[in-house]
Amino acid sequence: MHLVQLSVGRQPPAEGLPAGTQRHTATDAAGVDAVLAALEEAWPGRLVTDAPRLVIDADLAGLSLVLHRLLRRGLLETLDTAVLPRESVPYLSRLGLPADLAGQLRVARQAPARLVGVVKDDSGGVCVDGASLAPWPEELPEASDGSAWWLRAVVDDQRLADGNARGLRLRRLGPAELEATVQLGRLRRRTCRGRSLQLACDPALIVADGVARERPRDKRTFWSEPKLWRLALPAG
C-alpha cells in the first residue's frame, strides 16, 4: 500500500510510518490543496484500487481543514485516508480508532477503509466532531452571558428552542445521528437527537471543530451524512 503522510500545523510530523512513505507538510488551505493536486495528478483514473492512502497527521482543526479541501475536490468519498490525531477526538474514538499512536500507525498501515459519517452545513463546511454557537461578541456588549440572545432551533421535527438562550452545542454521535444541546439558563438545558439541525438566531459566533468562523451568522443548517468519508478503521 502506497502511503502519503500529510502533517498539518507547525508541530513535528509523527514518526513511525514505513520508510517508503511520501511525507508532506502544510500550514494552510493552499498548502493542503497543493498536496492534494499532486496526489490527483499521480492517481490515474481515480480508481479506489489504484489510490494511495492519505495519512492525516493533525489536530482536530487541521483534520477538519483537510476534510473540507477533500470535499471541495470531490475526493472525500473515494480517496483512502487514515488519521493520526494529535488530540483526543471523541467521534473517532467511538468509531474504534485506537487512542495510542502505535495503534493508530497500525491502522494506517494495515486496516481496510470504509465510508463513515461527517456533519455538513449549508455553507459547504464539514464538521468532524462538534460545533458551538454563541452570541457574536460585538452584538451584546452589555449582556456577555448571552441572556438576551434569541435562538430558534429545530432538530428534525422537534423544537429545541424558540426564545432567549445562552448558547448551543452540537456533537456527532453515530453514523447517522447528531445531538444538539441548548443552554437556556445557568442550569437549564434541553437536548434533542436527530439527523438535522436548523437554526435561526441573532448574530452568532460559530466554532466548528475548534475553529471560529470569521463572520457572524444568523442562519445555519447542519445535517448528518452517514457515509461520506473514506477512513481506515479497525475491523468491526
mmCIF file of C-alpha atoms in Angstrom:
data_model
loop_
_atom_site.group_PDB
_atom_site.id
_atom_site.type_symbol
_atom_site.label_atom_id
_atom_site.label_comp_id
_atom_site.label_asym_id
_atom_site.label_seq_id
_atom_site.Cartn_x
_atom_site.Cartn_y
_atom_site.Cartn_z
ATOM 1 C CA MET A 1 0.000 0.000 0.000
ATOM 2 C CA HIS A 2 1.366 3.422 -1.008
ATOM 3 C CA LEU A 3 1.164 5.865 1.923
ATOM 4 C CA VAL A 4 1.283 9.660 1.780
ATOM 5 C CA GLN A 5 1.654 11.440 5.137
ATOM 6 C CA LEU A 6 0.251 14.959 5.304
ATOM 7 C CA SER A 7 1.229 16.767 8.513
ATOM 8 C CA VAL A 8 -0.842 19.889 9.116
ATOM 9 C CA GLY A 9 0.341 22.584 11.507
ATOM 10 C CA ARG A 10 3.666 23.548 12.975
ATOM 11 C CA GLN A 11 4.282 20.549 15.225
ATOM 12 C CA PRO A 12 6.913 17.968 14.154
ATOM 13 C CA PRO A 13 5.426 15.201 11.977
ATOM 14 C CA ALA A 14 4.579 11.930 13.687
ATOM 15 C CA GLU A 15 7.163 9.185 13.203
ATOM 16 C CA GLY A 16 6.550 5.502 12.633
ATOM 17 C CA LEU A 17 5.237 5.039 9.085
ATOM 18 C CA PRO A 18 7.244 2.852 6.644
ATOM 19 C CA ALA A 19 10.390 4.234 5.043
ATOM 20 C CA GLY A 20 8.776 4.471 1.591
ATOM 21 C CA THR A 21 6.039 6.848 2.778
ATOM 22 C CA GLN A 22 5.878 10.200 0.988
ATOM 23 C CA ARG A 23 5.884 12.999 3.548
ATOM 24 C CA HIS A 24 4.404 16.478 3.141
ATOM 25 C CA THR A 25 3.640 19.370 5.479
ATOM 26 C CA ALA A 26 1.105 22.179 5.227
ATOM 27 C CA THR A 27 0.033 25.068 7.417
ATOM 28 C CA ASP A 28 -2.981 26.388 5.497
ATOM 29 C CA ALA A 29 -5.567 25.560 2.846
ATOM 30 C CA ALA A 30 -3.237 26.454 -0.023
ATOM 31 C CA GLY A 31 -0.621 24.024 1.243
ATOM 32 C CA VAL A 32 -3.193 21.237 1.633
ATOM 33 C CA ASP A 33 -4.522 21.912 -1.880
ATOM 34 C CA ALA A 34 -1.010 21.653 -3.331
ATOM 35 C CA VAL A 35 -0.547 18.180 -1.810
ATOM 36 C CA LEU A 36 -3.973 17.020 -2.993
ATOM 37 C CA ALA A 37 -3.346 18.339 -6.513
ATOM 38 C CA ALA A 38 -0.121 16.323 -6.698
ATOM 39 C CA LEU A 39 -1.996 13.231 -5.496
ATOM 40 C CA GLU A 40 -4.660 13.655 -8.175
ATOM 41 C CA GLU A 41 -2.033 14.034 -10.886
ATOM 42 C CA ALA A 42 -0.337 10.794 -9.792
ATOM 43 C CA TRP A 43 -3.591 8.861 -9.347
ATOM 44 C CA PRO A 44 -4.649 7.592 -12.810
ATOM 45 C CA GLY A 45 -8.332 7.092 -13.309
ATOM 46 C CA ARG A 46 -9.085 7.891 -9.656
ATOM 47 C CA LEU A 47 -9.886 4.222 -9.006
ATOM 48 C CA VAL A 48 -10.059 3.193 -5.374
ATOM 49 C CA THR A 49 -7.941 0.102 -6.080
ATOM 50 C CA ASP A 50 -5.107 2.242 -7.505
ATOM 51 C CA ALA A 51 -5.269 5.042 -4.955
ATOM 52 C CA PRO A 52 -2.665 5.933 -2.369
ATOM 53 C CA ARG A 53 -3.701 6.245 1.263
ATOM 54 C CA LEU A 54 -3.521 9.755 2.687
ATOM 55 C CA VAL A 55 -2.452 9.656 6.340
ATOM 56 C CA ILE A 56 -3.606 12.882 8.010
ATOM 57 C CA ASP A 57 -1.319 13.861 10.886
ATOM 58 C CA ALA A 58 -3.062 16.823 12.530
ATOM 59 C CA ASP A 59 -5.031 18.216 15.417
ATOM 60 C CA LEU A 60 -8.823 18.433 15.132
ATOM 61 C CA ALA A 61 -8.737 21.811 13.363
ATOM 62 C CA GLY A 62 -6.170 20.542 10.853
ATOM 63 C CA LEU A 63 -8.161 17.367 10.237
ATOM 64 C CA SER A 64 -11.295 19.420 9.599
ATOM 65 C CA LEU A 65 -9.361 21.599 7.135
ATOM 66 C CA VAL A 66 -8.115 18.587 5.168
ATOM 67 C CA LEU A 67 -11.579 17.022 5.005
ATOM 68 C CA HIS A 68 -13.032 20.316 3.767
ATOM 69 C CA ARG A 69 -10.449 20.506 0.971
ATOM 70 C CA LEU A 70 -11.046 16.837 0.070
ATOM 71 C CA LEU A 71 -14.774 17.527 -0.132
ATOM 72 C CA ARG A 72 -14.253 20.523 -2.416
ATOM 73 C CA ARG A 73 -12.152 18.406 -4.771
ATOM 74 C CA GLY A 74 -14.637 15.510 -4.808
ATOM 75 C CA LEU A 75 -12.164 13.166 -3.094
ATOM 76 C CA LEU A 76 -13.704 12.639 0.326
ATOM 77 C CA GLU A 77 -15.666 9.534 -0.701
ATOM 78 C CA THR A 78 -13.043 7.978 -2.961
ATOM 79 C CA LEU A 79 -9.564 8.603 -1.533
ATOM 80 C CA ASP A 80 -8.442 6.265 1.260
ATOM 81 C CA THR A 81 -7.486 8.189 4.399
ATOM 82 C CA ALA A 82 -6.150 7.354 7.826
ATOM 83 C CA VAL A 83 -5.779 9.635 10.839
ATOM 84 C CA LEU A 84 -3.016 10.263 13.376
ATOM 85 C CA PRO A 85 -4.868 12.748 15.605
ATOM 86 C CA ARG A 86 -2.745 14.951 17.852
ATOM 87 C CA GLU A 87 -5.578 15.293 20.353
ATOM 88 C CA SER A 88 -8.470 13.183 21.531
ATOM 89 C CA VAL A 89 -11.414 13.239 19.105
ATOM 90 C CA PRO A 90 -14.450 11.609 20.764
ATOM 91 C CA TYR A 91 -16.185 10.742 17.488
ATOM 92 C CA LEU A 92 -13.117 8.901 16.169
ATOM 93 C CA SER A 93 -12.825 7.059 19.474
ATOM 94 C CA ARG A 94 -16.435 5.916 19.155
ATOM 95 C CA LEU A 95 -15.622 4.620 15.663
ATOM 96 C CA GLY A 96 -12.902 2.423 17.159
ATOM 97 C CA LEU A 97 -9.720 4.376 16.353
ATOM 98 C CA PRO A 98 -7.084 3.460 18.968
ATOM 99 C CA ALA A 99 -6.086 6.157 21.455
ATOM 100 C CA ASP A 100 -2.349 5.418 21.235
ATOM 101 C CA LEU A 101 -0.054 6.369 18.367
ATOM 102 C CA ALA A 102 1.204 2.799 17.914
ATOM 103 C CA GLY A 103 -2.346 1.574 17.374
ATOM 104 C CA GLN A 104 -3.127 4.451 15.007
ATOM 105 C CA LEU A 105 0.001 3.693 12.952
ATOM 106 C CA ARG A 106 -1.028 0.041 12.730
ATOM 107 C CA VAL A 107 -4.468 1.062 11.461
ATOM 108 C CA ALA A 108 -2.919 3.451 8.925
ATOM 109 C CA ARG A 109 -0.660 0.696 7.564
ATOM 110 C CA GLN A 110 -2.990 -2.281 7.575
ATOM 111 C CA ALA A 111 -6.677 -1.620 8.270
ATOM 112 C CA PRO A 112 -9.272 -1.522 5.497
ATOM 113 C CA ALA A 113 -11.087 1.738 4.769
ATOM 114 C CA ARG A 114 -14.837 2.173 4.942
ATOM 115 C CA LEU A 115 -17.244 5.051 4.490
ATOM 116 C CA VAL A 116 -18.135 6.838 7.731
ATOM 117 C CA GLY A 117 -20.180 9.918 8.509
ATOM 118 C CA VAL A 118 -19.466 13.604 8.896
ATOM 119 C CA VAL A 119 -21.607 16.622 9.703
ATOM 120 C CA LYS A 120 -22.101 19.050 6.813
ATOM 121 C CA ASP A 121 -23.575 22.527 6.802
ATOM 122 C CA ASP A 122 -25.229 24.683 4.183
ATOM 123 C CA SER A 123 -22.125 26.843 3.726
ATOM 124 C CA GLY A 124 -20.209 23.860 2.343
ATOM 125 C CA GLY A 125 -18.424 23.176 5.611
ATOM 126 C CA VAL A 126 -17.523 19.817 7.145
ATOM 127 C CA CYS A 127 -17.513 19.131 10.864
ATOM 128 C CA VAL A 128 -15.855 16.008 12.266
ATOM 129 C CA ASP A 129 -16.672 16.109 15.962
ATOM 130 C CA GLY A 130 -18.781 19.094 17.027
ATOM 131 C CA ALA A 131 -19.679 22.763 16.787
ATOM 132 C CA SER A 132 -20.988 25.518 19.032
ATOM 133 C CA LEU A 133 -22.925 28.758 18.621
ATOM 134 C CA ALA A 134 -22.844 31.734 20.955
ATOM 135 C CA PRO A 135 -23.707 35.435 20.701
ATOM 136 C CA TRP A 136 -21.406 37.400 18.436
ATOM 137 C CA PRO A 137 -19.299 39.356 20.975
ATOM 138 C CA GLU A 138 -19.854 42.795 19.441
ATOM 139 C CA GLU A 139 -23.629 42.385 19.307
ATOM 140 C CA LEU A 140 -24.279 42.079 23.045
ATOM 141 C CA PRO A 141 -21.702 44.257 24.805
ATOM 142 C CA GLU A 142 -23.895 44.606 27.904
ATOM 143 C CA ALA A 143 -25.076 41.012 28.017
ATOM 144 C CA SER A 144 -21.952 38.939 27.544
ATOM 145 C CA ASP A 145 -23.607 35.935 29.172
ATOM 146 C CA GLY A 146 -25.930 35.666 26.160
ATOM 147 C CA SER A 147 -29.106 36.080 28.209
ATOM 148 C CA ALA A 148 -30.655 38.359 25.562
ATOM 149 C CA TRP A 149 -29.584 36.266 22.570
ATOM 150 C CA TRP A 150 -32.532 34.982 20.533
ATOM 151 C CA LEU A 151 -32.386 31.499 19.030
ATOM 152 C CA ARG A 152 -34.802 29.233 17.157
ATOM 153 C CA ALA A 153 -33.585 25.643 16.729
ATOM 154 C CA VAL A 154 -35.328 22.587 15.287
ATOM 155 C CA VAL A 155 -33.904 19.050 15.250
ATOM 156 C CA ASP A 156 -35.743 17.074 12.570
ATOM 157 C CA ASP A 157 -39.361 17.856 13.595
ATOM 158 C CA GLN A 158 -38.563 18.560 17.275
ATOM 159 C CA ARG A 159 -38.484 22.136 18.541
ATOM 160 C CA LEU A 160 -35.340 22.530 20.594
ATOM 161 C CA ALA A 161 -35.515 26.288 21.310
ATOM 162 C CA ASP A 162 -37.538 29.367 20.398
ATOM 163 C CA GLY A 163 -36.593 32.336 22.560
ATOM 164 C CA ASN A 164 -33.644 33.686 24.527
ATOM 165 C CA ALA A 165 -30.709 31.378 25.093
ATOM 166 C CA ARG A 166 -27.061 31.444 26.154
ATOM 167 C CA GLY A 167 -25.575 29.111 23.569
ATOM 168 C CA LEU A 168 -25.878 25.843 21.693
ATOM 169 C CA ARG A 169 -23.600 22.844 21.226
ATOM 170 C CA LEU A 170 -23.749 20.221 18.508
ATOM 171 C CA ARG A 171 -21.883 16.925 18.558
ATOM 172 C CA ARG A 172 -21.642 13.917 16.336
ATOM 173 C CA LEU A 173 -22.967 10.695 17.888
ATOM 174 C CA GLY A 174 -23.000 7.828 15.423
ATOM 175 C CA PRO A 175 -23.158 7.032 11.727
ATOM 176 C CA ALA A 176 -26.376 8.972 11.118
ATOM 177 C CA GLU A 177 -27.146 10.900 14.281
ATOM 178 C CA LEU A 178 -26.227 14.184 15.876
ATOM 179 C CA GLU A 179 -27.087 15.687 19.251
ATOM 180 C CA ALA A 180 -27.861 19.343 19.916
ATOM 181 C CA THR A 181 -27.967 20.876 23.404
ATOM 182 C CA VAL A 182 -29.181 24.421 24.058
ATOM 183 C CA GLN A 183 -28.214 26.304 27.212
ATOM 184 C CA LEU A 184 -31.355 28.208 28.239
ATOM 185 C CA GLY A 185 -30.174 29.491 31.619
ATOM 186 C CA ARG A 186 -27.403 28.899 34.092
ATOM 187 C CA LEU A 187 -28.783 25.477 34.984
ATOM 188 C CA ARG A 188 -31.428 24.883 32.301
ATOM 189 C CA ARG A 189 -30.592 22.806 29.246
ATOM 190 C CA ARG A 190 -32.551 20.979 26.602
ATOM 191 C CA THR A 191 -31.234 18.251 24.296
ATOM 192 C CA CYS A 192 -32.562 16.637 21.118
ATOM 193 C CA ARG A 193 -31.137 13.984 18.817
ATOM 194 C CA GLY A 194 -31.790 13.538 15.118
ATOM 195 C CA ARG A 195 -30.446 13.779 11.587
ATOM 196 C CA SER A 196 -30.504 17.561 11.013
ATOM 197 C CA LEU A 197 -30.438 20.843 12.936
ATOM 198 C CA GLN A 198 -31.946 24.049 11.536
ATOM 199 C CA LEU A 199 -31.071 27.351 13.200
ATOM 200 C CA ALA A 200 -32.166 30.968 13.032
ATOM 201 C CA CYS A 201 -30.762 33.390 15.581
ATOM 202 C CA ASP A 202 -29.390 36.786 16.434
ATOM 203 C CA PRO A 203 -25.851 37.189 15.044
ATOM 204 C CA ALA A 204 -23.824 34.232 16.255
ATOM 205 C CA LEU A 205 -20.234 33.139 16.537
ATOM 206 C CA ILE A 206 -19.891 29.611 15.099
ATOM 207 C CA VAL A 207 -16.967 27.471 16.223
ATOM 208 C CA ALA A 208 -16.667 24.159 14.332
ATOM 209 C CA ASP A 209 -14.038 21.607 15.368
ATOM 210 C CA GLY A 210 -12.341 24.301 17.421
ATOM 211 C CA VAL A 211 -12.100 26.853 14.584
ATOM 212 C CA ALA A 212 -14.107 30.076 14.812
ATOM 213 C CA ARG A 213 -15.793 31.353 11.652
ATOM 214 C CA GLU A 214 -14.726 34.850 10.691
ATOM 215 C CA ARG A 215 -18.157 36.470 10.267
ATOM 216 C CA PRO A 216 -21.365 36.414 12.309
ATOM 217 C CA ARG A 217 -24.189 34.174 11.113
ATOM 218 C CA ASP A 218 -27.918 34.351 11.701
ATOM 219 C CA LYS A 219 -28.931 31.151 9.913
ATOM 220 C CA ARG A 220 -27.360 27.747 9.586
ATOM 221 C CA THR A 221 -28.393 24.173 8.850
ATOM 222 C CA PHE A 222 -26.301 21.199 9.946
ATOM 223 C CA TRP A 223 -27.046 17.642 8.904
ATOM 224 C CA SER A 224 -25.536 14.199 9.259
ATOM 225 C CA GLU A 225 -24.106 12.498 6.187
ATOM 226 C CA PRO A 226 -23.800 8.849 7.249
ATOM 227 C CA LYS A 227 -21.393 7.658 4.524
ATOM 228 C CA LEU A 228 -19.196 10.356 3.077
ATOM 229 C CA TRP A 229 -15.615 9.980 4.399
ATOM 230 C CA ARG A 230 -13.434 7.019 3.393
ATOM 231 C CA LEU A 231 -11.463 6.247 6.573
ATOM 232 C CA ALA A 232 -9.250 3.345 7.675
ATOM 233 C CA LEU A 233 -10.572 1.792 10.893
ATOM 234 C CA PRO A 234 -10.132 -1.479 12.779
ATOM 235 C CA ALA A 235 -12.402 -4.256 11.566
ATOM 236 C CA GLY A 236 -15.691 -4.416 13.464
#
